[in-house]
PDB file of C-alpha atoms and ligand atoms in Angstrom:
ATOM      1  CA  MET A   1      21.063 -13.453 -13.716  1.00 63.00           C
ATOM      2  CA  ILE A   2      21.847 -10.568 -16.042  1.00 65.00           C
ATOM      3  CA  SER A   3      19.020  -8.052 -16.129  1.00 77.00           C
ATOM      4  CA  THR A   4      18.530  -4.788 -17.919  1.00 92.00           C
ATOM      5  CA  LYS A   5      18.661  -1.755 -15.648  1.00 96.00           C
ATOM      6  CA  ILE A   6      15.841   0.723 -15.966  1.00 97.00           C
ATOM      7  CA  LYS A   7      15.945   4.230 -14.536  1.00 98.00           C
ATOM      8  CA  VAL A   8      12.942   6.474 -13.920  1.00 98.00           C
ATOM      9  CA  PHE A   9      12.310   9.947 -12.547  1.00 98.00           C
ATOM     10  CA  ALA A  10       9.285  11.023 -10.496  1.00 98.00           C
ATOM     11  CA  PRO A  11       8.974  14.764  -9.879  1.00 98.00           C
ATOM     12  CA  ALA A  12       8.459  16.695  -6.682  1.00 98.00           C
ATOM     13  CA  SER A  13       5.130  18.460  -6.270  1.00 98.00           C
ATOM     14  CA  ILE A  14       3.354  21.175  -4.334  1.00 98.00           C
ATOM     15  CA  ALA A  15       0.174  20.096  -2.572  1.00 98.00           C
ATOM     16  CA  ASN A  16      -2.751  21.958  -1.012  1.00 98.00           C
ATOM     17  CA  VAL A  17      -2.167  25.080  -3.171  1.00 98.00           C
ATOM     18  CA  SER A  18      -3.622  27.240  -0.391  1.00 98.00           C
ATOM     19  CA  CYS A  19      -7.330  26.361  -0.006  1.00 98.00           C
ATOM     20  CA  GLY A  20      -7.215  22.789  -1.411  1.00 98.00           C
ATOM     21  CA  PHE A  21      -6.036  20.916   1.675  1.00 96.00           C
ATOM     22  CA  ASP A  22      -5.360  17.288   0.703  1.00 95.00           C
ATOM     23  CA  ILE A  23      -7.085  17.753  -2.680  1.00 97.00           C
ATOM     24  CA  PHE A  24      -4.994  20.058  -4.934  1.00 98.00           C
ATOM     25  CA  GLY A  25      -1.450  19.536  -6.144  1.00 98.00           C
ATOM     26  CA  PHE A  26       0.832  20.238  -9.098  1.00 98.00           C
ATOM     27  CA  ALA A  27       4.144  18.815 -10.267  1.00 98.00           C
ATOM     28  CA  VAL A  28       7.376  20.772 -10.558  1.00 98.00           C
ATOM     29  CA  PRO A  29      10.327  19.974 -12.825  1.00 96.00           C
ATOM     30  CA  ASN A  30      14.004  19.328 -11.910  1.00 90.00           C
ATOM     31  CA  LEU A  31      13.435  18.114  -8.348  1.00 97.00           C
ATOM     32  CA  GLY A  32      12.365  14.599  -7.458  1.00 98.00           C
ATOM     33  CA  ASP A  33      13.457  10.976  -7.182  1.00 98.00           C
ATOM     34  CA  PHE A  34      15.514   8.917  -9.608  1.00 98.00           C
ATOM     35  CA  VAL A  35      15.106   5.182  -9.119  1.00 98.00           C
ATOM     36  CA  GLU A  36      17.073   2.530 -10.970  1.00 98.00           C
ATOM     37  CA  VAL A  37      15.828  -1.074 -10.888  1.00 98.00           C
ATOM     38  CA  TRP A  38      16.943  -4.460 -12.124  1.00 98.00           C
ATOM     39  CA  PHE A  39      16.008  -8.071 -11.416  1.00 97.00           C
ATOM     40  CA  ASN A  40      18.137 -10.019  -8.961  1.00 97.00           C
ATOM     41  CA  ASP A  41      18.096 -13.761  -8.299  1.00 95.00           C
ATOM     42  CA  THR A  42      17.364 -13.645  -4.560  1.00 96.00           C
ATOM     43  CA  GLY A  43      13.585 -13.431  -4.848  1.00 96.00           C
ATOM     44  CA  LYS A  44      13.713 -10.351  -2.599  1.00 97.00           C
ATOM     45  CA  LEU A  45      13.714  -6.595  -2.887  1.00 98.00           C
ATOM     46  CA  ILE A  46      17.146  -5.155  -2.129  1.00 98.00           C
ATOM     47  CA  ILE A  47      18.011  -1.476  -1.699  1.00 98.00           C
ATOM     48  CA  GLU A  48      21.582  -1.245  -2.994  1.00 98.00           C
ATOM     49  CA  SER A  49      22.046   2.483  -2.439  1.00 97.00           C
ATOM     50  CA  ILE A  50      20.311   5.683  -1.353  1.00 97.00           C
ATOM     51  CA  SER A  51      21.844   9.054  -2.125  1.00 97.00           C
ATOM     52  CA  GLY A  52      20.713  12.648  -1.685  1.00 96.00           C
ATOM     53  CA  ALA A  53      19.062  12.244   1.724  1.00 93.00           C
ATOM     54  CA  ASP A  54      20.246  11.033   5.105  1.00 91.00           C
ATOM     55  CA  GLY A  55      18.571   8.582   7.421  1.00 91.00           C
ATOM     56  CA  LEU A  56      16.120   6.933   5.022  1.00 95.00           C
ATOM     57  CA  PRO A  57      15.449   3.252   5.764  1.00 95.00           C
ATOM     58  CA  THR A  58      17.338   0.683   3.723  1.00 96.00           C
ATOM     59  CA  GLU A  59      15.007  -2.125   4.849  1.00 97.00           C
ATOM     60  CA  PRO A  60      12.635  -2.696   1.900  1.00 97.00           C
ATOM     61  CA  GLU A  61       9.600  -3.100   4.165  1.00 97.00           C
ATOM     62  CA  LEU A  62      10.202   0.356   5.687  1.00 97.00           C
ATOM     63  CA  ASN A  63      11.181   2.344   2.612  1.00 98.00           C
ATOM     64  CA  VAL A  64       8.445   4.189   0.730  1.00 97.00           C
ATOM     65  CA  THR A  65       9.905   3.402  -2.718  1.00 98.00           C
ATOM     66  CA  THR A  66      10.167  -0.343  -2.178  1.00 98.00           C
ATOM     67  CA  VAL A  67       6.843  -0.562  -0.330  1.00 98.00           C
ATOM     68  CA  ALA A  68       5.101   0.990  -3.355  1.00 98.00           C
ATOM     69  CA  ALA A  69       7.010  -1.333  -5.677  1.00 98.00           C
ATOM     70  CA  GLN A  70       6.156  -4.370  -3.544  1.00 98.00           C
ATOM     71  CA  ALA A  71       2.450  -3.467  -3.681  1.00 98.00           C
ATOM     72  CA  LEU A  72       2.571  -3.656  -7.466  1.00 98.00           C
ATOM     73  CA  LEU A  73       4.662  -6.845  -7.530  1.00 98.00           C
ATOM     74  CA  ASP A  74       2.255  -8.538  -5.088  1.00 98.00           C
ATOM     75  CA  ASP A  75      -0.771  -7.476  -7.115  1.00 98.00           C
ATOM     76  CA  ILE A  76       0.604  -9.062 -10.258  1.00 97.00           C
ATOM     77  CA  GLY A  77       2.062 -12.115  -8.477  1.00 97.00           C
ATOM     78  CA  GLU A  78       5.644 -11.343  -9.509  1.00 96.00           C
ATOM     79  CA  LYS A  79       8.096 -13.405  -7.420  1.00 95.00           C
ATOM     80  CA  ARG A  80      11.428 -12.335  -8.897  1.00 96.00           C
ATOM     81  CA  GLY A  81      13.635 -10.161  -6.711  1.00 97.00           C
ATOM     82  CA  VAL A  82      14.351  -6.556  -7.672  1.00 98.00           C
ATOM     83  CA  SER A  83      17.307  -4.357  -6.716  1.00 98.00           C
ATOM     84  CA  PHE A  84      17.061  -0.589  -6.300  1.00 98.00           C
ATOM     85  CA  ASN A  85      19.349   2.421  -6.496  1.00 98.00           C
ATOM     86  CA  ILE A  86      17.536   5.451  -5.081  1.00 98.00           C
ATOM     87  CA  GLN A  87      18.757   8.959  -5.774  1.00 98.00           C
ATOM     88  CA  LYS A  88      16.841  11.856  -4.250  1.00 97.00           C
ATOM     89  CA  THR A  89      17.062  15.486  -5.301  1.00 96.00           C
ATOM     90  CA  VAL A  90      14.144  16.540  -3.099  1.00 94.00           C
ATOM     91  CA  LYS A  91      14.580  16.593   0.660  1.00 90.00           C
ATOM     92  CA  PRO A  92      12.241  14.744   3.022  1.00 90.00           C
ATOM     93  CA  GLY A  93      10.305  17.165   5.212  1.00 89.00           C
ATOM     94  CA  SER A  94      10.542  20.009   2.670  1.00 92.00           C
ATOM     95  CA  GLY A  95       6.863  20.261   1.711  1.00 94.00           C
ATOM     96  CA  LEU A  96       7.728  19.322  -1.857  1.00 96.00           C
ATOM     97  CA  GLY A  97       6.187  15.864  -1.825  1.00 96.00           C
ATOM     98  CA  SER A  98       9.362  13.883  -1.224  1.00 96.00           C
ATOM     99  CA  SER A  99       7.562  10.770   0.011  1.00 95.00           C
ATOM    100  CA  SER A 100       5.177  10.875  -2.949  1.00 97.00           C
ATOM    101  CA  SER A 101       7.918  11.188  -5.557  1.00 98.00           C
ATOM    102  CA  ALA A 102       9.665   8.287  -3.797  1.00 98.00           C
ATOM    103  CA  ALA A 103       6.518   6.159  -3.903  1.00 98.00           C
ATOM    104  CA  VAL A 104       5.639   7.067  -7.486  1.00 98.00           C
ATOM    105  CA  ALA A 105       9.191   6.348  -8.631  1.00 98.00           C
ATOM    106  CA  GLY A 106       9.096   2.902  -6.988  1.00 98.00           C
ATOM    107  CA  ALA A 107       5.820   1.871  -8.596  1.00 98.00           C
ATOM    108  CA  PHE A 108       6.673   3.461 -11.955  1.00 98.00           C
ATOM    109  CA  ALA A 109      10.100   1.795 -12.062  1.00 98.00           C
ATOM    110  CA  VAL A 110       8.938  -1.780 -11.485  1.00 98.00           C
ATOM    111  CA  ASN A 111       6.055  -1.275 -13.902  1.00 98.00           C
ATOM    112  CA  GLU A 112       8.599  -0.336 -16.593  1.00 98.00           C
ATOM    113  CA  LEU A 113      10.807  -3.277 -15.608  1.00 98.00           C
ATOM    114  CA  LEU A 114       7.876  -5.651 -16.080  1.00 97.00           C
ATOM    115  CA  GLY A 115       7.026  -4.243 -19.505  1.00 97.00           C
ATOM    116  CA  LYS A 116       4.215  -1.919 -18.385  1.00 98.00           C
ATOM    117  CA  PRO A 117       1.460  -4.274 -17.257  1.00 98.00           C
ATOM    118  CA  PHE A 118      -0.319  -1.233 -15.764  1.00 98.00           C
ATOM    119  CA  SER A 119      -1.248   2.076 -17.335  1.00 98.00           C
ATOM    120  CA  ARG A 120       0.151   5.214 -15.712  1.00 98.00           C
ATOM    121  CA  ARG A 121      -3.159   5.939 -13.982  1.00 97.00           C
ATOM    122  CA  GLU A 122      -3.421   2.356 -12.695  1.00 98.00           C
ATOM    123  CA  LEU A 123      -0.234   2.958 -10.707  1.00 98.00           C
ATOM    124  CA  LEU A 124      -2.034   5.385  -8.349  1.00 98.00           C
ATOM    125  CA  PRO A 125      -3.064   2.793  -5.719  1.00 97.00           C
ATOM    126  CA  PHE A 126       0.432   1.275  -5.550  1.00 98.00           C
ATOM    127  CA  ALA A 127       2.056   4.682  -5.090  1.00 98.00           C
ATOM    128  CA  GLY A 128      -0.665   5.421  -2.513  1.00 97.00           C
ATOM    129  CA  VAL A 129       0.480   2.436  -0.431  1.00 96.00           C
ATOM    130  CA  GLY A 130       3.952   3.988  -0.243  1.00 95.00           C
ATOM    131  CA  GLU A 131       2.602   7.444   0.607  1.00 94.00           C
ATOM    132  CA  LYS A 132       0.463   6.008   3.385  1.00 93.00           C
ATOM    133  CA  LEU A 133       3.540   4.514   5.006  1.00 93.00           C
ATOM    134  CA  ALA A 134       5.088   7.985   5.170  1.00 89.00           C
ATOM    135  CA  SER A 135       2.153  10.112   6.260  1.00 84.00           C
ATOM    136  CA  ASN A 136      -0.197   7.643   8.005  1.00 82.00           C
ATOM    137  CA  GLN A 137      -3.072   8.748   5.757  1.00 83.00           C
ATOM    138  CA  LEU A 138      -3.958   7.914   2.201  1.00 88.00           C
ATOM    139  CA  HIS A 139      -3.982  11.188   0.288  1.00 91.00           C
ATOM    140  CA  PHE A 140      -3.162  11.671  -3.357  1.00 97.00           C
ATOM    141  CA  ASP A 141      -2.544  15.422  -3.572  1.00 97.00           C
ATOM    142  CA  ASN A 142       1.205  14.897  -4.066  1.00 97.00           C
ATOM    143  CA  VAL A 143       1.083  11.380  -5.513  1.00 98.00           C
ATOM    144  CA  ALA A 144      -1.284  12.265  -8.374  1.00 98.00           C
ATOM    145  CA  PRO A 145       0.666  15.193  -9.845  1.00 98.00           C
ATOM    146  CA  SER A 146       3.992  13.380  -9.414  1.00 98.00           C
ATOM    147  CA  LEU A 147       2.619  10.447 -11.390  1.00 98.00           C
ATOM    148  CA  LEU A 148       0.423  12.244 -13.910  1.00 98.00           C
ATOM    149  CA  GLY A 149       2.075  15.676 -14.209  1.00 98.00           C
ATOM    150  CA  GLY A 150       0.234  18.981 -14.403  1.00 98.00           C
ATOM    151  CA  PHE A 151      -2.374  20.073 -11.865  1.00 98.00           C
ATOM    152  CA  SER A 152      -4.455  17.463 -10.037  1.00 98.00           C
ATOM    153  CA  VAL A 153      -7.760  17.751  -8.221  1.00 98.00           C
ATOM    154  CA  VAL A 154      -8.545  14.861  -5.891  1.00 98.00           C
ATOM    155  CA  ARG A 155     -12.344  14.740  -5.749  1.00 98.00           C
ATOM    156  CA  SER A 156     -12.126  11.878  -3.278  1.00 97.00           C
ATOM    157  CA  ASN A 157      -9.091  10.380  -1.590  1.00 95.00           C
ATOM    158  CA  GLU A 158     -11.199   7.465  -0.332  1.00 95.00           C
ATOM    159  CA  GLU A 159     -12.546   6.633  -3.794  1.00 96.00           C
ATOM    160  CA  MET A 160      -9.253   7.585  -5.452  1.00 96.00           C
ATOM    161  CA  ASP A 161     -11.175   9.849  -7.807  1.00 97.00           C
ATOM    162  CA  VAL A 162      -8.397  11.981  -9.283  1.00 98.00           C
ATOM    163  CA  LEU A 163      -8.914  14.576 -12.025  1.00 98.00           C
ATOM    164  CA  SER A 164      -6.404  16.539 -14.088  1.00 98.00           C
ATOM    165  CA  ILE A 165      -7.309  20.124 -14.891  1.00 98.00           C
ATOM    166  CA  SER A 166      -5.817  22.711 -17.223  1.00 98.00           C
ATOM    167  CA  TYR A 167      -3.997  25.814 -16.012  1.00 98.00           C
ATOM    168  CA  PRO A 168      -2.759  29.030 -17.619  1.00 98.00           C
ATOM    169  CA  LYS A 169       0.225  28.412 -19.872  1.00 95.00           C
ATOM    170  CA  ASP A 170       2.091  31.433 -18.546  1.00 97.00           C
ATOM    171  CA  LEU A 171       1.746  30.413 -14.910  1.00 98.00           C
ATOM    172  CA  TRP A 172       5.128  30.325 -13.152  1.00 98.00           C
ATOM    173  CA  VAL A 173       6.042  28.955  -9.758  1.00 98.00           C
ATOM    174  CA  VAL A 174       8.609  30.414  -7.382  1.00 98.00           C
ATOM    175  CA  ALA A 175       9.501  28.569  -4.194  1.00 98.00           C
ATOM    176  CA  ALA A 176      11.726  29.287  -1.222  1.00 98.00           C
ATOM    177  CA  HIS A 177      12.798  26.426   1.013  1.00 97.00           C
ATOM    178  CA  PRO A 178      14.209  27.550   4.369  1.00 96.00           C
ATOM    179  CA  GLN A 179      16.306  24.653   5.621  1.00 93.00           C
ATOM    180  CA  VAL A 180      14.202  23.534   8.567  1.00 89.00           C
ATOM    181  CA  GLU A 181      12.379  20.210   8.533  1.00 82.00           C
ATOM    182  CA  ILE A 182       8.620  19.826   9.102  1.00 83.00           C
ATOM    183  CA  LYS A 183       7.248  16.289   9.241  1.00 79.00           C
ATOM    184  CA  THR A 184       3.872  15.884   7.534  1.00 76.00           C
ATOM    185  CA  LYS A 185       2.585  13.616  10.332  1.00 77.00           C
ATOM    186  CA  GLN A 186       3.294  16.321  12.918  1.00 80.00           C
ATOM    187  CA  ALA A 187       1.946  19.118  10.697  1.00 85.00           C
ATOM    188  CA  LYS A 188      -1.289  17.165  10.208  1.00 82.00           C
ATOM    189  CA  ARG A 189      -1.771  16.632  13.946  1.00 85.00           C
ATOM    190  CA  MET A 190      -1.535  20.365  14.685  1.00 88.00           C
ATOM    191  CA  LEU A 191      -4.636  21.105  12.573  1.00 92.00           C
ATOM    192  CA  GLY A 192      -7.078  19.503  14.982  1.00 90.00           C
ATOM    193  CA  ARG A 193     -10.177  17.679  13.777  1.00 90.00           C
ATOM    194  CA  THR A 194     -12.862  20.318  13.218  1.00 93.00           C
ATOM    195  CA  MET A 195     -13.374  23.653  11.488  1.00 94.00           C
ATOM    196  CA  PRO A 196     -16.122  26.253  12.110  1.00 96.00           C
ATOM    197  CA  ILE A 197     -18.838  26.310   9.465  1.00 97.00           C
ATOM    198  CA  SER A 198     -18.185  29.995   8.814  1.00 98.00           C
ATOM    199  CA  ASN A 199     -14.589  29.172   7.833  1.00 97.00           C
ATOM    200  CA  ALA A 200     -15.671  26.136   5.837  1.00 98.00           C
ATOM    201  CA  VAL A 201     -17.996  28.304   3.749  1.00 98.00           C
ATOM    202  CA  ILE A 202     -15.108  30.649   2.928  1.00 98.00           C
ATOM    203  CA  GLN A 203     -12.964  27.633   2.043  1.00 98.00           C
ATOM    204  CA  PHE A 204     -15.612  26.143  -0.298  1.00 98.00           C
ATOM    205  CA  GLY A 205     -15.898  29.446  -2.142  1.00 98.00           C
ATOM    206  CA  ASN A 206     -12.155  29.678  -2.624  1.00 98.00           C
ATOM    207  CA  VAL A 207     -11.798  26.055  -3.750  1.00 98.00           C
ATOM    208  CA  ALA A 208     -14.463  26.619  -6.398  1.00 98.00           C
ATOM    209  CA  GLY A 209     -12.907  29.950  -7.367  1.00 98.00           C
ATOM    210  CA  LEU A 210      -9.441  28.457  -7.722  1.00 98.00           C
ATOM    211  CA  VAL A 211     -10.623  25.682 -10.039  1.00 98.00           C
ATOM    212  CA  LEU A 212     -12.545  28.159 -12.188  1.00 98.00           C
ATOM    213  CA  ALA A 213      -9.547  30.499 -12.260  1.00 98.00           C
ATOM    214  CA  LEU A 214      -7.208  27.781 -13.496  1.00 98.00           C
ATOM    215  CA  VAL A 215      -9.452  26.458 -16.247  1.00 98.00           C
ATOM    216  CA  SER A 216     -10.457  29.940 -17.433  1.00 98.00           C
ATOM    217  CA  ASN A 217      -6.938  31.479 -17.203  1.00 98.00           C
ATOM    218  CA  ASP A 218      -8.213  34.146 -14.825  1.00 98.00           C
ATOM    219  CA  TYR A 219      -5.167  35.328 -12.863  1.00 98.00           C
ATOM    220  CA  ASP A 220      -7.111  37.843 -10.755  1.00 98.00           C
ATOM    221  CA  LEU A 221      -9.580  35.214  -9.629  1.00 98.00           C
ATOM    222  CA  LEU A 222      -6.669  32.863  -8.910  1.00 98.00           C
ATOM    223  CA  GLY A 223      -5.138  35.443  -6.580  1.00 98.00           C
ATOM    224  CA  ARG A 224      -8.447  36.148  -4.836  1.00 98.00           C
ATOM    225  CA  SER A 225      -9.011  32.425  -4.326  1.00 98.00           C
ATOM    226  CA  MET A 226      -5.619  31.686  -2.754  1.00 98.00           C
ATOM    227  CA  VAL A 227      -6.962  32.059   0.766  1.00 98.00           C
ATOM    228  CA  ASP A 228      -6.673  29.203   3.247  1.00 98.00           C
ATOM    229  CA  MET A 229      -8.675  29.144   6.479  1.00 98.00           C
ATOM    230  CA  LEU A 230      -7.588  25.621   7.412  1.00 97.00           C
ATOM    231  CA  ALA A 231      -3.830  25.023   7.443  1.00 97.00           C
ATOM    232  CA  GLU A 232      -2.057  28.323   6.839  1.00 97.00           C
ATOM    233  CA  PRO A 233      -3.128  30.068  10.083  1.00 96.00           C
ATOM    234  CA  LYS A 234      -1.552  27.288  12.180  1.00 95.00           C
ATOM    235  CA  ARG A 235       1.264  25.955  10.048  1.00 95.00           C
ATOM    236  CA  SER A 236       2.669  29.306   8.946  1.00 96.00           C
ATOM    237  CA  LYS A 237       3.907  29.788  12.515  1.00 94.00           C
ATOM    238  CA  LEU A 238       6.373  26.918  11.967  1.00 93.00           C
ATOM    239  CA  ILE A 239       7.969  28.640   8.970  1.00 96.00           C
ATOM    240  CA  PRO A 240      10.658  31.238   9.590  1.00 96.00           C
ATOM    241  CA  LEU A 241       9.761  34.696   8.194  1.00 97.00           C
ATOM    242  CA  TYR A 242       6.572  33.393   6.574  1.00 98.00           C
ATOM    243  CA  ASP A 243       4.509  36.562   7.016  1.00 98.00           C
ATOM    244  CA  GLU A 244       7.364  38.748   5.818  1.00 98.00           C
ATOM    245  CA  ALA A 245       7.929  36.555   2.735  1.00 98.00           C
ATOM    246  CA  LYS A 246       4.237  36.539   1.894  1.00 98.00           C
ATOM    247  CA  GLU A 247       3.912  40.293   2.207  1.00 98.00           C
ATOM    248  CA  ALA A 248       7.073  40.983   0.195  1.00 98.00           C
ATOM    249  CA  THR A 249       6.204  38.595  -2.651  1.00 98.00           C
ATOM    250  CA  LEU A 250       2.634  39.891  -2.980  1.00 98.00           C
ATOM    251  CA  ALA A 251       3.982  43.451  -3.013  1.00 98.00           C
ATOM    252  CA  LYS A 252       6.303  42.454  -5.894  1.00 98.00           C
ATOM    253  CA  GLY A 253       3.434  41.111  -7.991  1.00 98.00           C
ATOM    254  CA  ALA A 254       2.969  37.481  -6.960  1.00 98.00           C
ATOM    255  CA  ILE A 255      -0.549  36.318  -7.784  1.00 98.00           C
ATOM    256  CA  GLY A 256      -0.681  34.411  -4.524  1.00 98.00           C
ATOM    257  CA  THR A 257       1.735  33.045  -1.937  1.00 98.00           C
ATOM    258  CA  ASN A 258       1.120  30.136   0.401  1.00 98.00           C
ATOM    259  CA  ILE A 259       2.647  27.064   2.041  1.00 98.00           C
ATOM    260  CA  ALA A 260       3.868  24.215  -0.157  1.00 98.00           C
ATOM    261  CA  GLY A 261       2.233  21.100   1.286  1.00 96.00           C
ATOM    262  CA  SER A 262       2.893  21.025   4.999  1.00 93.00           C
ATOM    263  CA  GLY A 263       5.914  23.340   4.637  1.00 95.00           C
ATOM    264  CA  PRO A 264       8.451  24.725   5.292  1.00 96.00           C
ATOM    265  CA  THR A 265       8.723  25.549   1.582  1.00 97.00           C
ATOM    266  CA  ILE A 266       6.711  28.629   0.590  1.00 98.00           C
ATOM    267  CA  PHE A 267       5.546  29.036  -2.995  1.00 98.00           C
ATOM    268  CA  SER A 268       4.134  31.823  -5.146  1.00 98.00           C
ATOM    269  CA  PHE A 269       2.245  31.743  -8.402  1.00 98.00           C
ATOM    270  CA  CYS A 270       3.316  34.421 -10.885  1.00 98.00           C
ATOM    271  CA  LYS A 271       2.211  35.524 -14.323  1.00 98.00           C
ATOM    272  CA  GLY A 272       5.197  35.135 -16.640  1.00 98.00           C
ATOM    273  CA  GLU A 273       8.917  34.630 -16.161  1.00 98.00           C
ATOM    274  CA  GLU A 274       9.795  38.295 -15.597  1.00 98.00           C
ATOM    275  CA  SER A 275       7.369  38.576 -12.710  1.00 98.00           C
ATOM    276  CA  ALA A 276       8.633  35.268 -11.309  1.00 98.00           C
ATOM    277  CA  LYS A 277      12.208  36.591 -11.252  1.00 98.00           C
ATOM    278  CA  GLN A 278      11.121  39.704  -9.362  1.00 98.00           C
ATOM    279  CA  VAL A 279       9.224  37.596  -6.865  1.00 98.00           C
ATOM    280  CA  MET A 280      12.256  35.374  -6.349  1.00 98.00           C
ATOM    281  CA  ASN A 281      14.317  38.478  -5.603  1.00 98.00           C
ATOM    282  CA  ALA A 282      11.708  39.496  -3.049  1.00 98.00           C
ATOM    283  CA  TYR A 283      12.126  36.133  -1.276  1.00 98.00           C
ATOM    284  CA  LYS A 284      15.911  36.503  -1.370  1.00 98.00           C
ATOM    285  CA  LYS A 285      15.750  39.964   0.149  1.00 97.00           C
ATOM    286  CA  VAL A 286      13.595  38.730   3.041  1.00 97.00           C
ATOM    287  CA  TYR A 287      15.852  35.785   3.848  1.00 97.00           C
ATOM    288  CA  ALA A 288      19.139  37.637   3.224  1.00 96.00           C
ATOM    289  CA  ALA A 289      18.555  39.457   6.498  1.00 87.00           C
ATOM    290  CA  SER A 290      18.423  36.143   8.372  1.00 93.00           C
ATOM    291  CA  GLU A 291      21.003  33.498   9.211  1.00 89.00           C
ATOM    292  CA  LEU A 292      18.938  30.869   7.437  1.00 93.00           C
ATOM    293  CA  GLU A 293      20.098  28.742   4.568  1.00 96.00           C
ATOM    294  CA  VAL A 294      17.388  28.891   1.892  1.00 97.00           C
ATOM    295  CA  ASN A 295      17.082  27.111  -1.462  1.00 96.00           C
ATOM    296  CA  TYR A 296      15.148  28.830  -4.251  1.00 97.00           C
ATOM    297  CA  TYR A 297      13.345  27.351  -7.249  1.00 97.00           C
ATOM    298  CA  ILE A 298      11.732  28.952 -10.264  1.00 98.00           C
ATOM    299  CA  SER A 299       9.925  27.043 -12.992  1.00 98.00           C
ATOM    300  CA  LYS A 300       6.673  26.430 -14.775  1.00 98.00           C
ATOM    301  CA  ILE A 301       4.426  23.541 -13.748  1.00 98.00           C
ATOM    302  CA  ASN A 302       5.803  20.171 -14.880  1.00 98.00           C
ATOM    303  CA  PRO A 303       3.273  18.829 -17.405  1.00 98.00           C
ATOM    304  CA  GLU A 304       4.658  15.306 -17.859  1.00 97.00           C
ATOM    305  CA  GLY A 305       4.946  13.654 -14.417  1.00 98.00           C
ATOM    306  CA  ALA A 306       6.920  10.440 -13.909  1.00 98.00           C
ATOM    307  CA  LYS A 307       9.003   9.260 -16.831  1.00 98.00           C
ATOM    308  CA  ARG A 308      11.630   6.744 -17.845  1.00 98.00           C
ATOM    309  CA  VAL A 309      15.052   8.328 -18.219  1.00 97.00           C
ATOM    310  CA  ASN A 310      16.989   5.292 -19.538  1.00 90.00           C
TER     311      ASN A 310
HETATM  312  N1  HSE B 401      -2.022  17.600   2.107  1.00 62.29           N
HETATM  313  C1  HSE B 401      -0.893  17.247   2.896  1.00 62.29           C
HETATM  314  C2  HSE B 401      -0.883  18.061   4.160  1.00 62.29           C
HETATM  315  C3  HSE B 401       0.340  17.531   2.076  1.00 62.29           C
HETATM  316  O1  HSE B 401      -1.001  19.279   4.063  1.00 62.29           O
HETATM  317  O2  HSE B 401      -0.730  17.526   5.236  1.00 62.29           O
HETATM  318  C4  HSE B 401       1.587  17.084   2.734  1.00 62.29           C
HETATM  319  O3  HSE B 401       1.811  15.729   2.438  1.00 62.29           O
END
């Protein structure tokens, strides 16, 4: 069988965004998963290649990309086999939504191959099946922005009620990724199961403030609202030089600095490119004094989400 090959890209993303544990996330450009798909005549899913990350499963029933794709194929009753080339430019365990970009790319790719039976938004549950395999829990804070682009608010993970909100056009993102791996499953377990009401009240106020700040382009309010009582106090201890990086980037004008997803990547919001460059230099100065290998990223928020690239 000769089949057209289709290639898609699903971007990496930064979830939580300080106070919005499991409910806020935004997409970033340039990092993510490329997935190429074509029909085969075996009636099965076959992973032909994986590049850009070590140790990912090549068994289709264990791989996030093919599990998401299979969920869509099952839903529509498609019996033809599909082959996959998977190329990752975002590392698993980085805090940049690697499993979500993998899942979104899988669902998006087979949807394109089948001639788009589903709208972009209708792909959310299929990508969610892939994400659940990776993190044990169904949460859309990385999946939604990777699929839809921009900034997502998940009103309810259970009801899959996902909203897209606007954000200031001159909002820049700087991220530093110290090369240590933190598994989301492990980082979730360390949070425990309860939170004092006094902390929850602070968190509610900041969640509301952050949403208002984004939609009203209020950078000061955005900075004031980037306070997390839930994950940062525990998880920041896993990240080398976290406190130093936070202090240095805020001193250099970052609007706010916090953990990207479950870490170890740290991100800052900045107003404008010039400020973002200064904040990146602040990160570099902190980590230059260490032995650590660190990757740095600077960009605006990715507005477009998953897309076909050929
Ligand atoms: N909301 C998730 C967490 C993001 O913090 O555990 C990582 O997948």
